[in-house]
CSV table of C-alpha atoms in Angstrom, one decimal:
chain,number,residue,atom,x,y,z
S,1,MET,CA,35.5,-7.8,14.7
S,2,THR,CA,38.9,-9.6,13.6
S,3,TYR,CA,39.9,-12.7,13.3
S,4,ILE,CA,41.0,-13.5,16.9
S,5,ASP,CA,37.5,-12.3,17.9
S,6,THR,CA,35.7,-14.5,15.9
S,7,VAL,CA,37.6,-17.5,16.9
S,8,GLU,CA,37.3,-16.7,20.6
S,9,GLN,CA,33.8,-16.4,20.0
S,10,LEU,CA,33.4,-19.6,18.8
S,11,GLU,CA,35.5,-21.4,20.8
S,12,GLN,CA,33.0,-20.4,23.3
S,13,LEU,CA,30.0,-21.1,21.6
S,14,LEU,CA,31.7,-24.9,21.7
S,15,ILE,CA,32.9,-25.1,24.4
S,16,ASN,CA,30.1,-27.4,25.8
S,17,SER,CA,29.5,-29.0,22.6
S,18,ARG,CA,30.0,-32.6,22.1
S,19,ALA,CA,33.3,-33.2,20.2
S,20,ILE,CA,34.2,-36.1,18.2
S,21,ASP,CA,37.3,-36.7,16.7
S,22,TYR,CA,38.4,-38.9,14.4
S,23,ASN,CA,41.7,-39.4,12.1
S,24,GLY,CA,42.4,-35.7,12.7
S,25,ILE,CA,39.2,-34.0,12.0
S,26,THR,CA,37.1,-32.9,15.1
S,27,LEU,CA,33.2,-33.0,14.7
S,28,TYR,CA,31.0,-31.4,17.0
S,29,LEU,CA,27.3,-32.0,17.4
S,30,LEU,CA,25.3,-29.3,18.2
S,31,ASN,CA,22.2,-28.8,19.2
S,32,HIS,CA,19.2,-25.8,18.2
S,33,SER,CA,20.3,-23.6,20.7
S,34,GLU,CA,24.4,-23.8,19.3
S,35,ILE,CA,24.0,-23.9,15.8
S,36,THR,CA,21.8,-20.9,16.0
S,37,SER,CA,24.8,-18.8,17.9
S,38,VAL,CA,26.9,-20.2,15.3
S,39,LEU,CA,24.8,-19.0,12.4
S,40,GLU,CA,24.8,-15.4,14.5
S,41,LEU,CA,28.4,-15.3,14.5
S,42,GLU,CA,28.3,-16.4,11.0
S,43,LEU,CA,25.9,-13.0,9.7
S,44,THR,CA,28.0,-11.0,11.8
S,45,VAL,CA,31.3,-11.9,9.8
S,46,ARG,CA,29.4,-11.7,6.8
S,47,ALA,CA,28.1,-8.0,7.6
S,48,ASP,CA,31.7,-6.9,8.7
S,49,ASN,CA,33.3,-8.8,5.3
S,50,LEU,CA,30.8,-6.6,3.1
S,51,ASN,CA,30.8,-3.4,4.7
S,52,ASN,CA,34.3,-3.9,4.8
S,53,GLY,CA,33.7,-4.6,0.5
S,54,ILE,CA,35.0,-8.2,1.3
S,55,GLU,CA,33.3,-10.3,-1.1
S,56,LYS,CA,33.5,-14.3,-0.2
S,57,ARG,CA,31.2,-17.4,-1.4
S,58,ASN,CA,31.8,-18.4,2.0
S,59,HIS,CA,32.5,-15.8,4.8
S,60,PHE,CA,33.1,-18.2,7.4
S,61,TYR,CA,35.3,-20.6,5.5
S,62,GLU,CA,38.0,-19.4,7.5
S,63,TYR,CA,36.4,-20.5,11.2
S,64,ALA,CA,34.5,-23.6,10.5
S,65,LYS,CA,33.0,-25.7,8.3
S,66,ILE,CA,29.0,-25.7,8.8
S,67,ILE,CA,27.7,-28.4,7.7
S,68,ASN,CA,23.9,-28.6,7.7
S,69,PRO,CA,22.4,-25.3,8.9
S,70,GLU,CA,18.8,-25.6,7.9
S,71,TYR,CA,17.9,-29.3,8.9
S,72,PRO,CA,18.6,-31.3,11.7
S,73,ALA,CA,20.5,-34.6,11.2
S,74,PHE,CA,19.8,-37.4,13.5
S,75,LYS,CA,22.5,-40.3,12.3
S,76,TYR,CA,25.6,-40.2,11.0
S,77,THR,CA,28.5,-42.0,10.2
S,78,LEU,CA,32.3,-41.3,9.6
S,79,SER,CA,34.7,-42.7,7.2
S,80,MET,CA,37.9,-42.5,5.0
S,81,LYS,CA,37.2,-41.7,1.6
S,82,HIS,CA,38.9,-41.2,-1.5
S,83,LYS,CA,38.6,-37.5,-2.9
S,84,LYS,CA,39.9,-36.4,-6.3
S,85,LYS,CA,39.6,-33.4,-8.2
S,86,GLU,CA,39.6,-34.2,-12.0
S,87,ILE,CA,39.1,-30.8,-14.1
S,88,PHE,CA,39.6,-31.3,-17.9
S,89,ASP,CA,37.3,-28.2,-19.4
S,90,PRO,CA,40.4,-25.6,-20.9
S,91,ALA,CA,39.0,-22.7,-19.9
S,92,LYS,CA,38.8,-23.7,-16.4
S,93,VAL,CA,41.9,-25.3,-16.5
S,94,LYS,CA,43.7,-22.3,-17.7
S,95,LYS,CA,42.2,-20.4,-15.0
S,96,ALA,CA,43.4,-22.6,-12.1
S,97,ILE,CA,46.7,-23.6,-13.3
S,98,PRO,CA,48.4,-20.5,-11.2
S,99,ALA,CA,46.7,-21.3,-8.0
S,100,GLU,CA,47.5,-24.8,-8.5
S,101,PHE,CA,51.3,-23.7,-8.8
S,102,GLU,CA,50.9,-21.8,-5.4
S,103,ILE,CA,49.7,-24.4,-3.5
S,104,TRP,CA,51.7,-26.8,-4.7
S,105,LYS,CA,55.0,-24.8,-4.1
S,106,ASN,CA,54.3,-23.7,-0.9
S,107,LYS,CA,53.0,-27.5,0.3
S,108,ALA,CA,56.3,-28.7,-1.2
S,109,ARG,CA,58.5,-26.5,1.1
S,110,LEU,CA,56.0,-26.8,4.1
S,111,GLU,CA,56.7,-30.6,4.1
S,112,LEU,CA,60.3,-30.8,3.3
S,113,GLN,CA,60.4,-28.5,6.2
S,114,LYS,CA,58.4,-30.9,8.5
S,115,GLU,CA,60.5,-33.8,7.4
S,116,ILE,CA,63.6,-32.0,8.0
S,117,ASP,CA,62.4,-30.9,11.8
S,118,ALA,CA,60.9,-34.3,12.5
S,119,GLU,CA,62.1,-35.5,15.9
S,120,ASP,CA,63.3,-38.8,14.6
S,121,SER,CA,64.6,-36.5,11.2
S,122,SER,CA,67.9,-38.3,9.7
S,123,ILE,CA,68.3,-35.6,7.7
S,124,THR,CA,72.0,-33.3,8.3
S,125,ASP,CA,72.4,-30.1,7.5
S,126,SER,CA,74.4,-30.4,4.3
S,127,GLN,CA,71.5,-32.7,3.3
S,128,ALA,CA,69.0,-30.6,4.1
S,129,LYS,CA,70.8,-27.8,2.5
S,130,LYS,CA,70.3,-29.6,-1.1
S,131,PHE,CA,66.9,-31.1,-0.5
S,132,LYS,CA,65.8,-26.9,-0.4
S,133,GLU,CA,68.1,-26.2,-3.5
S,134,ASP,CA,66.9,-29.0,-5.3
S,135,LEU,CA,63.1,-28.0,-4.5
S,136,GLU,CA,63.8,-24.8,-5.7
S,137,LYS,CA,65.3,-25.6,-8.6
S,138,GLU,CA,62.0,-27.6,-9.5
S,139,ILE,CA,59.9,-25.4,-8.8
S,140,VAL,CA,61.6,-22.3,-11.0
S,141,ILE,CA,61.7,-25.4,-14.0
S,142,SER,CA,57.9,-25.5,-13.2
S,143,GLU,CA,56.9,-22.3,-13.3
S,144,LYS,CA,59.0,-22.1,-16.3
S,145,LYS,CA,57.3,-24.7,-18.1
S,146,LEU,CA,53.5,-22.9,-16.3
S,147,LYS,CA,54.2,-19.5,-17.9
S,148,GLU,CA,55.1,-21.1,-21.7
S,149,VAL,CA,52.1,-23.2,-21.2
S,150,LEU,CA,49.8,-20.5,-20.4
S,151,ASP,CA,51.6,-17.9,-22.9
S,152,ASN,CA,50.7,-20.4,-26.0
S,153,TYR,CA,47.8,-22.4,-24.4
S,154,GLU,CA,46.4,-23.6,-27.9
S,155,GLU,CA,48.8,-25.8,-28.3
S,156,PHE,CA,48.7,-27.9,-25.4
S,157,ASP,CA,46.1,-30.5,-24.3
S,158,VAL,CA,46.2,-29.7,-20.1
S,159,VAL,CA,44.4,-31.8,-17.5
S,160,ILE,CA,44.3,-30.9,-13.5
S,161,SER,CA,43.9,-34.0,-11.4
S,162,THR,CA,44.8,-35.8,-8.1
S,163,PHE,CA,44.3,-39.4,-9.5
S,164,GLU,CA,47.8,-40.4,-8.7
S,165,GLN,CA,47.9,-39.0,-5.2
S,166,TYR,CA,45.0,-41.0,-3.8
S,167,THR,CA,44.7,-39.2,-0.8
S,168,TYR,CA,42.3,-39.8,1.3
S,169,TYR,CA,40.3,-37.8,3.8
S,170,PRO,CA,37.8,-38.2,6.7
S,171,ALA,CA,34.3,-38.3,5.2
S,172,LEU,CA,31.0,-37.4,7.0
S,173,TYR,CA,27.5,-39.4,5.7
S,174,TYR,CA,24.8,-38.2,7.6
S,175,VAL,CA,20.8,-38.0,7.4
S,176,MET,CA,18.6,-35.3,8.2
S,177,GLU,CA,14.8,-35.1,9.2
S,178,LEU,CA,13.0,-32.5,6.7
S,179,PRO,CA,9.8,-30.5,7.9
S,180,ASN,CA,7.5,-32.7,5.8
S,181,GLY,CA,8.3,-35.8,8.2
S,182,LYS,CA,10.6,-37.0,5.2
S,183,THR,CA,14.7,-37.6,5.4
S,184,LYS,CA,17.2,-36.8,3.2
S,185,SER,CA,20.8,-38.4,3.4
S,186,ALA,CA,24.0,-37.0,2.2
S,187,ASP,CA,27.9,-37.0,2.4
S,188,THR,CA,30.6,-34.6,3.0
S,189,HIS,CA,34.3,-34.4,3.1
S,190,LEU,CA,35.6,-33.0,6.4
S,191,ARG,CA,38.3,-30.3,6.9
S,192,LYS,CA,41.2,-30.7,9.3
S,193,ASP,CA,42.0,-26.6,9.6
S,194,VAL,CA,38.8,-25.9,11.3
S,195,PRO,CA,35.6,-27.6,13.4
S,196,ASN,CA,33.4,-29.3,11.2
S,197,LEU,CA,29.8,-28.4,12.5
S,198,LEU,CA,27.0,-30.8,12.8
S,199,PHE,CA,23.3,-29.7,13.8
S,200,TYR,CA,22.4,-32.9,15.1
S,201,HIS,CA,19.1,-33.9,17.0
S,202,ASP,CA,17.9,-37.2,17.6
S,203,GLU,CA,15.0,-38.1,19.9
S,204,ARG,CA,13.8,-41.4,18.4
S,205,PRO,CA,12.7,-43.8,21.4
S,206,TYR,CA,15.2,-46.8,21.5
S,207,SER,CA,12.1,-49.1,21.3
S,208,GLU,CA,12.1,-47.4,17.5
S,209,LEU,CA,15.6,-48.1,16.6
S,210,ARG,CA,17.2,-50.9,14.5
S,211,ALA,CA,19.8,-52.5,16.6
S,212,ASN,CA,23.1,-51.1,14.4
S,213,ASP,CA,20.8,-47.5,15.3
S,214,ARG,CA,20.7,-48.1,18.7
S,215,MET,CA,24.7,-49.1,18.8
S,216,SER,CA,25.3,-45.8,16.6
S,217,ARG,CA,23.1,-43.4,18.5
S,218,ILE,CA,24.7,-45.0,22.2
S,219,ILE,CA,28.3,-44.8,20.3
S,220,GLN,CA,27.8,-40.9,19.3
S,221,THR,CA,25.5,-39.6,22.5
S,222,PHE,CA,27.5,-41.6,25.8
S,223,ASP,CA,31.0,-41.0,26.7
S,224,ARG,CA,33.1,-44.4,26.4
S,225,TYR,CA,35.3,-45.6,29.0
S,226,CYS,CA,37.6,-49.0,29.8
S,227,GLU,CA,37.2,-49.4,26.3
S,228,ASN,CA,33.8,-51.1,26.1
S,229,ILE,CA,31.7,-49.3,28.6
S,230,TYR,CA,29.4,-46.5,27.7
S,231,ILE,CA,28.2,-44.0,30.3
S,232,HIS,CA,25.6,-41.2,29.4
S,233,LYS,CA,24.1,-38.8,32.9
S,234,LYS,CA,20.3,-39.5,32.4
């Protein structure tokens, strides 16, 4: 199965699912039948990869983020949270340096090109050329420095951290219902590049819900019109 085939099959599986758009991400609420179909597709992708000698920790990473494949959530909250990465262990830092450089290099080039190509950009052709030349010089300098560090690693203290970037990402807090009648809460950051899939099922009567939970369920399951009108067909 090709990448395009898998994407098309996933799109068909999600075509009737409830989608929540939030700060650049899409969260799909899947019922039992829908999550089962998605997991079957995931198994197909995994089998194809293994048959082709491809080993991955998450074979479905390119296609979607499956949040809770085992137990349904009956409550969730979306928010923006600070996501930071910190690596202090010298061995882990050394291993991560080449990938960090590639990610930064590609991201820097992409962001500069987006800034140049933006409809409201005031950057002239000559300025764009200089910005690109300056960036390439910075890339060469950084690559040379990192090679020096890797070749003489014992002479340096190196830490990888995104603390100064202080980037905010969409995050999901959710509560799952376990088979023993207990509940379990969890949270995770969501991805912008693929669909985020939440196995969701809530049949608690309104009479059993607290006021906040009742309104939360309405927001999650009703369609909104005219800002303040929520409609759901019985």
